[in-house]
mmCIF file of N, CA and C in Angstrom:
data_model
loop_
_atom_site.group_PDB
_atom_site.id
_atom_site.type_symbol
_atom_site.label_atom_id
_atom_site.label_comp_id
_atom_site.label_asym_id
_atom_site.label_seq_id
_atom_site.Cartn_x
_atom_site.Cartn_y
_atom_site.Cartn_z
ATOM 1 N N UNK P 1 9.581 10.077 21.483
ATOM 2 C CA UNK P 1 9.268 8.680 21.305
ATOM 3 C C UNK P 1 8.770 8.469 19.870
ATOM 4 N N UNK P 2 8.947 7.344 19.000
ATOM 5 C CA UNK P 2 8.797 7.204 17.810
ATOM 6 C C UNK P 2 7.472 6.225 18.284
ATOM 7 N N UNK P 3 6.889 6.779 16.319
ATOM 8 C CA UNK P 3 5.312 6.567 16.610
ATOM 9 C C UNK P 3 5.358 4.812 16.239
ATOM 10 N N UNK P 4 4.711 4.127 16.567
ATOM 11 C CA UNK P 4 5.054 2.639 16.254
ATOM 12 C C UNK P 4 3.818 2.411 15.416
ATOM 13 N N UNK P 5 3.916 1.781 14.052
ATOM 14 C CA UNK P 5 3.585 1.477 12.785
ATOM 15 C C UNK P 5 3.569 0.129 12.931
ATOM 16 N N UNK P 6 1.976 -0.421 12.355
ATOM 17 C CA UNK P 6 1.611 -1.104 12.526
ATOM 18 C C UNK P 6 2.134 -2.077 11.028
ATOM 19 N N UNK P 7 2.342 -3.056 10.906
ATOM 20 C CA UNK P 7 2.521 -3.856 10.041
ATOM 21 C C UNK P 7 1.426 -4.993 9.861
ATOM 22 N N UNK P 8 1.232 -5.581 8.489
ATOM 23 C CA UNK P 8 -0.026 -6.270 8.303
ATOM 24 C C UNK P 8 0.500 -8.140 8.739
ATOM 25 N N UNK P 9 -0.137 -8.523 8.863
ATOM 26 C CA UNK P 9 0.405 -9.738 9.611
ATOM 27 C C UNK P 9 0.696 -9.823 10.679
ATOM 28 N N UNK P 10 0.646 -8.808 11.352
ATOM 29 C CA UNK P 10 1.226 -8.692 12.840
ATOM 30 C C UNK P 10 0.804 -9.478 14.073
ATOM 31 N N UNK P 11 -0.754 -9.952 13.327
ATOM 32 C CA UNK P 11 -1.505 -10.779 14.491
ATOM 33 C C UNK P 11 -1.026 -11.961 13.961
ATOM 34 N N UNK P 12 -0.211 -12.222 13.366
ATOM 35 C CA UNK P 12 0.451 -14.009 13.053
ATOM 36 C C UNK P 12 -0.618 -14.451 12.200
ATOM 37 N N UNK P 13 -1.185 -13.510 11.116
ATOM 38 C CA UNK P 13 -2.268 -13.804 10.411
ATOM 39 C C UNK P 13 -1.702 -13.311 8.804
ATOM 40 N N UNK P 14 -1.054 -13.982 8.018
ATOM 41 C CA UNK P 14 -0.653 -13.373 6.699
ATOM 42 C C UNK P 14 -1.715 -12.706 6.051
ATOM 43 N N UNK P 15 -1.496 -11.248 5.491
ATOM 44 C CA UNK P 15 -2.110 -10.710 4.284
ATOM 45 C C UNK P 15 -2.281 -11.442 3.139
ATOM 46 N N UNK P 16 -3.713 -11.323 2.830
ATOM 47 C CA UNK P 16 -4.063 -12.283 1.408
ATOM 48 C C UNK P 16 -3.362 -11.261 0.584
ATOM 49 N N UNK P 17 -2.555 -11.993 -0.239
ATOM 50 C CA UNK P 17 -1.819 -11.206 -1.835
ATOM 51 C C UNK P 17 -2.768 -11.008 -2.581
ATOM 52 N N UNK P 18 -2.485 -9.844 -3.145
ATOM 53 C CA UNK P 18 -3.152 -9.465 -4.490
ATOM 54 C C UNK P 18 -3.033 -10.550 -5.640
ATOM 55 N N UNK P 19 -4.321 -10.900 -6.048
ATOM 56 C CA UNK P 19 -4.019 -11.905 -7.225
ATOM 57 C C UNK P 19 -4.184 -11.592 -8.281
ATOM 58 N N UNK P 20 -4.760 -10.260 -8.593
ATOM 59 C CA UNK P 20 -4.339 -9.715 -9.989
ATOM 60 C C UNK P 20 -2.955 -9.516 -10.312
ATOM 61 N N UNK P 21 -1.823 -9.549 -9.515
ATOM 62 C CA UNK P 21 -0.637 -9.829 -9.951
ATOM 63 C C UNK P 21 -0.156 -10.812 -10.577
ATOM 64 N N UNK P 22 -0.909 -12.016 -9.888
ATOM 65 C CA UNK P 22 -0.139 -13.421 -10.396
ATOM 66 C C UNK P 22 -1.380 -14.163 -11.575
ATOM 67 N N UNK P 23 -2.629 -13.660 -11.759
ATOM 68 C CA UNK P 23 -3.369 -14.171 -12.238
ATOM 69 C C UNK P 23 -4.302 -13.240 -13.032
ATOM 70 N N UNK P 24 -4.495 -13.710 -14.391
ATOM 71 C CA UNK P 24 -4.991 -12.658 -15.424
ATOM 72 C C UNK P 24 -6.745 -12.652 -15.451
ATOM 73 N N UNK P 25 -7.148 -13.742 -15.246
ATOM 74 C CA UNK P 25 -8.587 -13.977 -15.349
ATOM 75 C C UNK P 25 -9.415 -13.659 -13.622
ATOM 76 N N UNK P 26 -10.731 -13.270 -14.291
ATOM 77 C CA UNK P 26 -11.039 -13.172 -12.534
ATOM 78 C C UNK P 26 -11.395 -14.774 -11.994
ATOM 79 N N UNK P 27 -12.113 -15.672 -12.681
ATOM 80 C CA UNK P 27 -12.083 -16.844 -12.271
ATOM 81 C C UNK P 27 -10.844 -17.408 -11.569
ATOM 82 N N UNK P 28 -9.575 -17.101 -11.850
ATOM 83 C CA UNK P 28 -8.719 -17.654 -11.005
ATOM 84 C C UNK P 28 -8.208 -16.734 -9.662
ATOM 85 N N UNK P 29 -8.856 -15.801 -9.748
ATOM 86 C CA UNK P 29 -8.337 -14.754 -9.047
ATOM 87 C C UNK P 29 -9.370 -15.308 -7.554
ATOM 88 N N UNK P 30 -10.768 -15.230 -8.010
ATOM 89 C CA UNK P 30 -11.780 -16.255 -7.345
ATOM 90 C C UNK P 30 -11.247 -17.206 -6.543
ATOM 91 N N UNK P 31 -10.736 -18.476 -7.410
ATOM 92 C CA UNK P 31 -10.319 -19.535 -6.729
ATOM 93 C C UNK P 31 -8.997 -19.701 -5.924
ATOM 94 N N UNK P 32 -8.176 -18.887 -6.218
ATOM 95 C CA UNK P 32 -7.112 -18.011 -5.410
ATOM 96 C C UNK P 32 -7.854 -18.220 -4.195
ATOM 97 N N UNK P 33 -8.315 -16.891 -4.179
ATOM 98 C CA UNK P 33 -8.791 -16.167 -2.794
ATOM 99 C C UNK P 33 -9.222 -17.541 -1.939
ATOM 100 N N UNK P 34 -10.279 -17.813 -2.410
ATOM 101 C CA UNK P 34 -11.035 -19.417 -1.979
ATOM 102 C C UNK P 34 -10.094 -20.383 -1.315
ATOM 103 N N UNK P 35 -9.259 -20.688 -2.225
ATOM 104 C CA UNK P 35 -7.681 -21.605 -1.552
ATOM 105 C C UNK P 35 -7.235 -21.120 -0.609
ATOM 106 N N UNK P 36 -6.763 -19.327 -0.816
ATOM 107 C CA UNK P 36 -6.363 -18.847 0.509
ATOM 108 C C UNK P 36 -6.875 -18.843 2.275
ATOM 109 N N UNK P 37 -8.161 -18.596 1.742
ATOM 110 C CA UNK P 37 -8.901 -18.402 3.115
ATOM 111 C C UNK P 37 -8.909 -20.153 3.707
ATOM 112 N N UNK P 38 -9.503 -20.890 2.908
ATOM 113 C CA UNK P 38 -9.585 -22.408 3.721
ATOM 114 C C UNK P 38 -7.702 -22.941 4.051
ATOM 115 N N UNK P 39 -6.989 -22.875 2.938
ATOM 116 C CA UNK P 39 -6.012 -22.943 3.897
ATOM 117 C C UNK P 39 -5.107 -22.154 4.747
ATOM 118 N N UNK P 40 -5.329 -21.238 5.354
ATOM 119 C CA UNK P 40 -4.931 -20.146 6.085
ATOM 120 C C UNK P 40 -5.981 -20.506 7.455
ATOM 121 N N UNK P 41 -7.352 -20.755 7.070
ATOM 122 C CA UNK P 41 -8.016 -21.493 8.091
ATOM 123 C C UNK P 41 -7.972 -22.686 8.857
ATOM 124 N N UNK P 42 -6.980 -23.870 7.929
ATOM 125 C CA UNK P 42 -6.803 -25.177 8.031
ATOM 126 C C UNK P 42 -5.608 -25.064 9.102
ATOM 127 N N UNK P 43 -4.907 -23.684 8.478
ATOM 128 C CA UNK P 43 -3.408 -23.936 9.279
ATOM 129 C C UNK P 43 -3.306 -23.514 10.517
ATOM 130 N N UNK P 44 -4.305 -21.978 10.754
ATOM 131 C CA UNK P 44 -4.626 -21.589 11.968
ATOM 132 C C UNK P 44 -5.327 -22.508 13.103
ATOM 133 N N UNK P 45 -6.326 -23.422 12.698
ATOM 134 C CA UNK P 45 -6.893 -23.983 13.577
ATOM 135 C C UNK P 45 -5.582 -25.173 14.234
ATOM 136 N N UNK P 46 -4.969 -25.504 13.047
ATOM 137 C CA UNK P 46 -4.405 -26.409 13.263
ATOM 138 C C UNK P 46 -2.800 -25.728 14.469
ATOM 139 N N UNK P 47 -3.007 -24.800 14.661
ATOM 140 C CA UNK P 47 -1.670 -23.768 15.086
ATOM 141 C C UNK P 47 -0.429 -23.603 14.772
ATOM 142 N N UNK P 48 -0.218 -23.590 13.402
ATOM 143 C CA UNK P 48 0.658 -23.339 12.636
ATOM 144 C C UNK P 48 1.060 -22.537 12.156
ATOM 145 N N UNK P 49 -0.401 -21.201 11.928
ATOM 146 C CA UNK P 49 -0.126 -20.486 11.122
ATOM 147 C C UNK P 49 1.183 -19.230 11.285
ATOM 148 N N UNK P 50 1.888 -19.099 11.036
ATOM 149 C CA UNK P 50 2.416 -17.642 10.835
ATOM 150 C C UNK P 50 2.999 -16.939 10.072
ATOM 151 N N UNK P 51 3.840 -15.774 9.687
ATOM 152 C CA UNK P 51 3.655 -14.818 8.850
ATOM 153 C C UNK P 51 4.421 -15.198 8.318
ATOM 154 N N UNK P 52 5.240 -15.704 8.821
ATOM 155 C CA UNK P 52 6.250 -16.739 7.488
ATOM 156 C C UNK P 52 5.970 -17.833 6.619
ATOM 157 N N UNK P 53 4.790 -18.330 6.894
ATOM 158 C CA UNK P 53 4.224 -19.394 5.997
ATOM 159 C C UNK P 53 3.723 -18.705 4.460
ATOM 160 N N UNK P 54 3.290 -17.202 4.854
ATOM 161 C CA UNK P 54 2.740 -16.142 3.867
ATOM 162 C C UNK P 54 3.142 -16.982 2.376
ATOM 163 N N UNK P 55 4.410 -17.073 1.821
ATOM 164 C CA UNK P 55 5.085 -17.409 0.830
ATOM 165 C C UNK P 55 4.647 -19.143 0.476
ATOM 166 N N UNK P 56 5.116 -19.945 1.210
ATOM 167 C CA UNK P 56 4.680 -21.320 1.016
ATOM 168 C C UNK P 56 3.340 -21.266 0.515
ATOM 169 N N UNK P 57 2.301 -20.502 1.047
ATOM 170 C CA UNK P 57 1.095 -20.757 1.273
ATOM 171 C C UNK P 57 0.560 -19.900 -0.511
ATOM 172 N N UNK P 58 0.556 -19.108 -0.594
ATOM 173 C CA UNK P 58 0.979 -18.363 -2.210
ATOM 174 C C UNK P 58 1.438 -19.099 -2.910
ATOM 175 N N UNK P 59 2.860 -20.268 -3.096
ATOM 176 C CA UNK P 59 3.133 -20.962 -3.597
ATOM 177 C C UNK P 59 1.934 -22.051 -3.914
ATOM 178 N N UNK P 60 1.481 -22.748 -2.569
ATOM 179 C CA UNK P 60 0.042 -23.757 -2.601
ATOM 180 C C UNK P 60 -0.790 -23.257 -3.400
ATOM 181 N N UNK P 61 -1.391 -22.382 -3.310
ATOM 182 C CA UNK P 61 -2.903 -21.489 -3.826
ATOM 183 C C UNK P 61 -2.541 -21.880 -5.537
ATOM 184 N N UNK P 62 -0.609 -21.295 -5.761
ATOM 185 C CA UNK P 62 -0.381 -21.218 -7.440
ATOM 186 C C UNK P 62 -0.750 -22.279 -8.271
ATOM 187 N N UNK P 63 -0.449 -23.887 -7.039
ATOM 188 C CA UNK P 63 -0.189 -24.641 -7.861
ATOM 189 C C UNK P 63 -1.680 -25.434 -7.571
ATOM 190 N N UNK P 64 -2.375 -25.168 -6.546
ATOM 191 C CA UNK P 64 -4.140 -25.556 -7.073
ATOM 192 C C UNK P 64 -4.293 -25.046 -8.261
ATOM 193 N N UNK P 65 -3.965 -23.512 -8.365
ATOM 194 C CA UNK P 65 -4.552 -23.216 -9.698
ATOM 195 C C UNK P 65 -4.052 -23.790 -10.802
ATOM 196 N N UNK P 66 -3.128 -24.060 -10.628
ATOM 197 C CA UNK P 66 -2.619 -24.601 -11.805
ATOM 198 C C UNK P 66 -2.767 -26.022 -12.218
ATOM 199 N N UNK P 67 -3.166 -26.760 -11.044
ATOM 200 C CA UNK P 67 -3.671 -27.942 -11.259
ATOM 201 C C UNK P 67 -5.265 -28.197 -11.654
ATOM 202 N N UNK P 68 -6.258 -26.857 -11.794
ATOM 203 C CA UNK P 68 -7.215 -26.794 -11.553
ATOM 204 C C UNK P 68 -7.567 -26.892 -13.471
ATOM 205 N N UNK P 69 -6.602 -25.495 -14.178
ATOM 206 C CA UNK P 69 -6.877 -25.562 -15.432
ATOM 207 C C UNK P 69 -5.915 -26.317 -15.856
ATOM 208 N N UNK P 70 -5.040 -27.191 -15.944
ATOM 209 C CA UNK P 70 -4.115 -28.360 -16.350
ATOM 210 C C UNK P 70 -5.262 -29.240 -16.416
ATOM 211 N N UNK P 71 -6.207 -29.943 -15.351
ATOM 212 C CA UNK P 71 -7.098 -30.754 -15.700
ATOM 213 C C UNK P 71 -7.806 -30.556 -16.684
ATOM 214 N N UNK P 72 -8.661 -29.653 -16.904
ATOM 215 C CA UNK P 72 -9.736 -29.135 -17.448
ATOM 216 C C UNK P 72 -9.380 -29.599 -19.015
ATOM 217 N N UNK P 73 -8.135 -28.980 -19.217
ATOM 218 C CA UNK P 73 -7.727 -28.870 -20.513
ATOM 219 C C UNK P 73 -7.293 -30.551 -20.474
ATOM 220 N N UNK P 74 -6.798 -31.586 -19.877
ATOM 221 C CA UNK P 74 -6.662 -32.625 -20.096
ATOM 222 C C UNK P 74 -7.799 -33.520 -20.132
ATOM 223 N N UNK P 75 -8.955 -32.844 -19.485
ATOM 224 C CA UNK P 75 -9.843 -33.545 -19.732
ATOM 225 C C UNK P 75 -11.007 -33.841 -20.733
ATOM 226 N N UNK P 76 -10.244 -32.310 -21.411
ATOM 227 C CA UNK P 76 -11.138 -31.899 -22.657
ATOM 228 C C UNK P 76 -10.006 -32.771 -23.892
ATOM 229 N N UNK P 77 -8.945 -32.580 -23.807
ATOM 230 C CA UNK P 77 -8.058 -33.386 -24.986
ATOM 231 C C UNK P 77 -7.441 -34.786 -24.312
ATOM 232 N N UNK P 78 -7.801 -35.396 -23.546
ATOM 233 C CA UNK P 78 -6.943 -36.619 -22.896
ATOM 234 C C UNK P 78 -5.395 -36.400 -22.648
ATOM 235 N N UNK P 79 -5.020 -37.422 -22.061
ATOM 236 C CA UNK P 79 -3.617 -37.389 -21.351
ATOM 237 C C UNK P 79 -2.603 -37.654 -22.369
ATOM 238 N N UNK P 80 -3.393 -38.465 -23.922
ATOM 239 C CA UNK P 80 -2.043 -38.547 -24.943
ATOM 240 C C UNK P 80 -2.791 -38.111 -26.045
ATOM 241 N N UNK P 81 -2.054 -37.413 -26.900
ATOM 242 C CA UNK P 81 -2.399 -36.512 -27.788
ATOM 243 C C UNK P 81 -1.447 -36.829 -29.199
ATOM 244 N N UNK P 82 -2.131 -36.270 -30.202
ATOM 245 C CA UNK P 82 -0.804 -37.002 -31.730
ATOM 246 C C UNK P 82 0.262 -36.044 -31.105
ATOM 247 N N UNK P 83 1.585 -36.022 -31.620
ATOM 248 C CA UNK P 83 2.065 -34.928 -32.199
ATOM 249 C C UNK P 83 1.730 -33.899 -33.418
ATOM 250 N N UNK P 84 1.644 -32.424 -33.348
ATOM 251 C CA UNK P 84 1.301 -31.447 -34.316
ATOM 252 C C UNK P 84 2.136 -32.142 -35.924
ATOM 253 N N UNK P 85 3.376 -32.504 -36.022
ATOM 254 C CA UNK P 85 4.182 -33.000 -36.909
ATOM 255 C C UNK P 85 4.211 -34.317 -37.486
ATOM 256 N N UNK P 86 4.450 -34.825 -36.477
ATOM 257 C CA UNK P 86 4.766 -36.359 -36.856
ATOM 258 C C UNK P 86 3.171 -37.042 -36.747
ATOM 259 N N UNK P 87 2.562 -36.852 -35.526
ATOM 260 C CA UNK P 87 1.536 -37.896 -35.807
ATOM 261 C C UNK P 87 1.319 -38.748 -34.916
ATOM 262 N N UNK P 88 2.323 -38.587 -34.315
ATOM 263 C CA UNK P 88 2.885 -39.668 -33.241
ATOM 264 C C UNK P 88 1.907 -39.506 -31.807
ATOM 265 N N UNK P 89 1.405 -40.298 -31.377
ATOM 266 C CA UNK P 89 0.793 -39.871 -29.667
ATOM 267 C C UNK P 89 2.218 -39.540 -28.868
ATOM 268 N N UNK P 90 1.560 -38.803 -27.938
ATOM 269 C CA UNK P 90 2.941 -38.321 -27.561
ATOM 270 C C UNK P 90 1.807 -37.980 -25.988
ATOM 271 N N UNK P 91 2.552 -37.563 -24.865
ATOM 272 C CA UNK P 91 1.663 -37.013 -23.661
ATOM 273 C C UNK P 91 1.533 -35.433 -24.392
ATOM 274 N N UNK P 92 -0.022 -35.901 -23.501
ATOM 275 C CA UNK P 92 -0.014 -33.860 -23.692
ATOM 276 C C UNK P 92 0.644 -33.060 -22.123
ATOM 277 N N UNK P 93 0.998 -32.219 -23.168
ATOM 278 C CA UNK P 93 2.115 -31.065 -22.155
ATOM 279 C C UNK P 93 0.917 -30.040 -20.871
ATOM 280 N N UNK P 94 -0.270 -30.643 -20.912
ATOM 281 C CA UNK P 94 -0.889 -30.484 -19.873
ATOM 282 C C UNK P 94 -0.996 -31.099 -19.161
ATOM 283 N N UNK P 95 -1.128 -32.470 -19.362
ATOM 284 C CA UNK P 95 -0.660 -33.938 -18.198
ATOM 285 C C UNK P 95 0.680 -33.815 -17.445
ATOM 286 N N UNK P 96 1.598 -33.062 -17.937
ATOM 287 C CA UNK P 96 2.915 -32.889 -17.303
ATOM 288 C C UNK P 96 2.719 -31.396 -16.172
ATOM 289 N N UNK P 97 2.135 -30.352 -16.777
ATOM 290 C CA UNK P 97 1.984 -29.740 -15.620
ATOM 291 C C UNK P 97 1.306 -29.691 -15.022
ATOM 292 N N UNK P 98 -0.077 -30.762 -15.348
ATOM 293 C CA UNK P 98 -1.115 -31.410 -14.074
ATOM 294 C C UNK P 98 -0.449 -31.999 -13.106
ATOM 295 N N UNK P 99 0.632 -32.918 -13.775
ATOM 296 C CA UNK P 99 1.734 -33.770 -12.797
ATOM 297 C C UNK P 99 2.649 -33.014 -11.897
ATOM 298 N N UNK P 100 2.666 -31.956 -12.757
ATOM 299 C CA UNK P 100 4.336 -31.062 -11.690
ATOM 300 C C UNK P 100 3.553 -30.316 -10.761
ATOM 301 N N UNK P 101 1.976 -29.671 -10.980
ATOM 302 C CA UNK P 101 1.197 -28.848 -10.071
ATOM 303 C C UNK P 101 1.189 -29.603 -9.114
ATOM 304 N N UNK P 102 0.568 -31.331 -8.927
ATOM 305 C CA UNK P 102 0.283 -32.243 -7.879
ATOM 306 C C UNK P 102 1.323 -32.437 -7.070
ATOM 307 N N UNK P 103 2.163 -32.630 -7.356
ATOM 308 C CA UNK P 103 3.789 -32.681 -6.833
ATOM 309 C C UNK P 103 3.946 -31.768 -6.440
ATOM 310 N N UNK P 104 4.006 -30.384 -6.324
ATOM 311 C CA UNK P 104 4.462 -29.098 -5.895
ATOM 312 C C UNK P 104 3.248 -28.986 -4.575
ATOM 313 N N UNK P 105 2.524 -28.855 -5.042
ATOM 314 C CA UNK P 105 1.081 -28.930 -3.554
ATOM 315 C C UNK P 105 1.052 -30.327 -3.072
ATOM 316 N N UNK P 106 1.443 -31.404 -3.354
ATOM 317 C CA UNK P 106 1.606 -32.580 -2.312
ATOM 318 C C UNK P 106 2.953 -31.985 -1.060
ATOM 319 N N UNK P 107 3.765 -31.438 -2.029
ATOM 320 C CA UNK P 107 5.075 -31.347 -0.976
ATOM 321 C C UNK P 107 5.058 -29.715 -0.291
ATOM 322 N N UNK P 108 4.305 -28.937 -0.768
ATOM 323 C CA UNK P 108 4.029 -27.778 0.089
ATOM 324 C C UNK P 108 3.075 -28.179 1.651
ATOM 325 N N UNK P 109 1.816 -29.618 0.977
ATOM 326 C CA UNK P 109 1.151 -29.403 1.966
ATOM 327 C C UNK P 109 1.383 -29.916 3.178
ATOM 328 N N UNK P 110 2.552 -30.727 2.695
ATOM 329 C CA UNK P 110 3.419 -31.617 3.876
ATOM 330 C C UNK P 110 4.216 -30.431 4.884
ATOM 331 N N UNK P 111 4.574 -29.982 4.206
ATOM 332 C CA UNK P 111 5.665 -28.640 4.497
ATOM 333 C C UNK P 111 4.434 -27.602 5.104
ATOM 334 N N UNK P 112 3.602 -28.113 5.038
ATOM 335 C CA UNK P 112 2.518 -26.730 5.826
ATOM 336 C C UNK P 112 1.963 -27.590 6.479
ATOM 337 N N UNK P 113 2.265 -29.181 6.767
ATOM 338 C CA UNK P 113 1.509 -29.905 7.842
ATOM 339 C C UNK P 113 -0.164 -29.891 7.685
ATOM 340 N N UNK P 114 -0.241 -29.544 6.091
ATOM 341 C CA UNK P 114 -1.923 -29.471 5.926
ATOM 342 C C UNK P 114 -2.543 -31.202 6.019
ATOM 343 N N UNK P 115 -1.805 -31.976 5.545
ATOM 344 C CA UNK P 115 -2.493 -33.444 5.006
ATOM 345 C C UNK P 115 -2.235 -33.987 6.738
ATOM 346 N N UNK P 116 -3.082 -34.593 6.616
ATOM 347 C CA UNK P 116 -3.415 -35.197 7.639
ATOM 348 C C UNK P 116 -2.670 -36.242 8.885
ATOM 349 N N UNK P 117 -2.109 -37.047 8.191
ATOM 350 C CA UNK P 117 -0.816 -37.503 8.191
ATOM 351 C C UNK P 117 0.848 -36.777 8.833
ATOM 352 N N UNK P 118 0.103 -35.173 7.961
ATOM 353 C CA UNK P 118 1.789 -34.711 8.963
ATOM 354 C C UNK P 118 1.135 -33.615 9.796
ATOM 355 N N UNK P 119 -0.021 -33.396 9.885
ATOM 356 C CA UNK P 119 -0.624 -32.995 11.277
ATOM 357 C C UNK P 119 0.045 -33.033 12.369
ATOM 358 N N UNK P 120 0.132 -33.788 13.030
ATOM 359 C CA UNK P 120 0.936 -33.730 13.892
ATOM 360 C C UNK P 120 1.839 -33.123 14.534
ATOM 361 N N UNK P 121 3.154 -33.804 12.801
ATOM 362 C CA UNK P 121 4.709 -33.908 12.863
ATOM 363 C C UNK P 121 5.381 -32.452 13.607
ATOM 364 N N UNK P 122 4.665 -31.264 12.646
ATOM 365 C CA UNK P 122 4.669 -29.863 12.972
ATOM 366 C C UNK P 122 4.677 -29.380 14.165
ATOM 367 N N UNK P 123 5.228 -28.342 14.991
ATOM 368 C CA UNK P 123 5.047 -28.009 16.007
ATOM 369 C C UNK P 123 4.155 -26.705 15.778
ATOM 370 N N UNK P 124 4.011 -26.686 17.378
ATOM 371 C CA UNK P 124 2.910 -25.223 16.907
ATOM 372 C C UNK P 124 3.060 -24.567 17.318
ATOM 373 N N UNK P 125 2.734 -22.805 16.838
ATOM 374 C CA UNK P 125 3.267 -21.761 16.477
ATOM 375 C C UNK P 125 2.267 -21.475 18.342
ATOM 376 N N UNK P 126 3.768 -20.880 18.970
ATOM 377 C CA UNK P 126 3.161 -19.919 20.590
ATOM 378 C C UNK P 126 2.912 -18.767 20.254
ATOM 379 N N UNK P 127 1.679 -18.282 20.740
ATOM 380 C CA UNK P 127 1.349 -17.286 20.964
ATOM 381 C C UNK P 127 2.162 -16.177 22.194
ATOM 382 N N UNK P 128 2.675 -15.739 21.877
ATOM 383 C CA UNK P 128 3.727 -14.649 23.338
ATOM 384 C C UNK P 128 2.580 -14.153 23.757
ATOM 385 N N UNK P 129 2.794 -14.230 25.262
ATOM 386 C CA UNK P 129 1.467 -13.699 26.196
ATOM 387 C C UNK P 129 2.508 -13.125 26.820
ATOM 388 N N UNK P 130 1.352 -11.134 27.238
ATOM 389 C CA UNK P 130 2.335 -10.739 27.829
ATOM 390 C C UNK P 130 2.317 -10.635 29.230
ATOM 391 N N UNK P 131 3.020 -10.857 30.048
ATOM 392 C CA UNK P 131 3.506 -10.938 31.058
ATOM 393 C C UNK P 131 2.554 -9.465 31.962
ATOM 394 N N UNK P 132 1.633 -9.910 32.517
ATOM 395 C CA UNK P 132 1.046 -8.745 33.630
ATOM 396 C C UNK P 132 1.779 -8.413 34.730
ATOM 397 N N UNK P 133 2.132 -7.204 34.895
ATOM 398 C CA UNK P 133 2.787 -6.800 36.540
ATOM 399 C C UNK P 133 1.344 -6.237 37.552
ATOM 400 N N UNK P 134 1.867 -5.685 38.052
ATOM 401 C CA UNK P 134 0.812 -4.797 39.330
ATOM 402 C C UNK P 134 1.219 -3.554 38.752
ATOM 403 N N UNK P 135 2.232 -3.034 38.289
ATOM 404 C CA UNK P 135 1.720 -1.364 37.763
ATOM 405 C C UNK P 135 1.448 -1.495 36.885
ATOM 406 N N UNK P 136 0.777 -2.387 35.950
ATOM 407 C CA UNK P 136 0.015 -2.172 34.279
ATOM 408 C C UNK P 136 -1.384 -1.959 34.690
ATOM 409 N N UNK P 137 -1.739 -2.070 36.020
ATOM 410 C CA UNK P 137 -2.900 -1.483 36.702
ATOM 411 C C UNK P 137 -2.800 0.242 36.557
ATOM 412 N N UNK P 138 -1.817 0.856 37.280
ATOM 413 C CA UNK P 138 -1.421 2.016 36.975
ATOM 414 C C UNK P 138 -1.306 2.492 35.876
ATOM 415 N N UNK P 139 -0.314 2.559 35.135
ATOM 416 C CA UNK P 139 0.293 2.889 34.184
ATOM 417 C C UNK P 139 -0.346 2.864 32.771
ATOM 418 N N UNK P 140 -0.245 3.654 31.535
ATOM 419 C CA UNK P 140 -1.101 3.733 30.380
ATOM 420 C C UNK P 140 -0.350 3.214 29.500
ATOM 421 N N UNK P 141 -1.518 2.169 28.948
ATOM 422 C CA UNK P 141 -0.886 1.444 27.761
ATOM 423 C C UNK P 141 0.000 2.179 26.631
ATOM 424 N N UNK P 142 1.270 1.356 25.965
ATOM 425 C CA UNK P 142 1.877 2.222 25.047
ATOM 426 C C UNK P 142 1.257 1.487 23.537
ATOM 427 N N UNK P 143 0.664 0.867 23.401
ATOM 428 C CA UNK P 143 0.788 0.634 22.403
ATOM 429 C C UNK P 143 -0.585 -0.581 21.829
#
């Protein structure tokens, strides 16, 4: 009989990713984690969660972060800025990926049924219950 190997996620609970992969500073690595756990919590309660969301949900976390220092920096130089050349106000190119971060986590969180609104819409993730006989009284668990 082959030995059966446990895989992580298995309880319909995604593994938090390593965020020193995707993120250089520990402050974001921080607020990562932080994003992860409340929405991984938001989605479970809500019964959604499962191991396939893993990816969407990594995607969400990227683009908080990224909406997090896009502000910062827009709020330190405003939303229109000269041009380096001309002179010209022009948007700053942090207002645009403040804009594309908001957009990317508005439509993930729909797609993860986080906002409130599509609560609902989502169906929710069954738990497989297993089926008791009268010899699982007898008989030794495999697994």
């Amino acid at each position: 009989m082959a030995d059966v190997i446990e895989l992580p996620g298995g309880a319909g609970v995604p593994p938090e990713p390593n965020w020193r992969t995707l993120f250089g500073r520990a402050a974001d690595r921080e607020a990562a984690s932080g994003y992860w756990k409340s929405i991984v919590s938001e989605v479970r309660s809500a019964e959604k969660l499962a191991v396939a969301n893993s990816h969407s949900i990594v995607r969400l976390v990227v683009a908080y972060v990224t909406f997090d220092l896009s502000a910062k920096e827009v709020l330190k130089l405003g939303p229109v800025i000269k041009a380096k050349r001309t002179g010209v106000p022009t948007f700053n190119p942090w207002w645009t990926t403040m804009s594309n971060a908001a957009s990317q986590a508005q439509a993930l969180e729909k797609e993860l049924c986080i906002s409130p609104r599509e609560r609902a819409a989502g169906g929710k993730i069954e738990k497989k219950v297993r089926r008791r006989t009268g010899a699982d009284a007898y008989l030794k668990p495999r697994g």
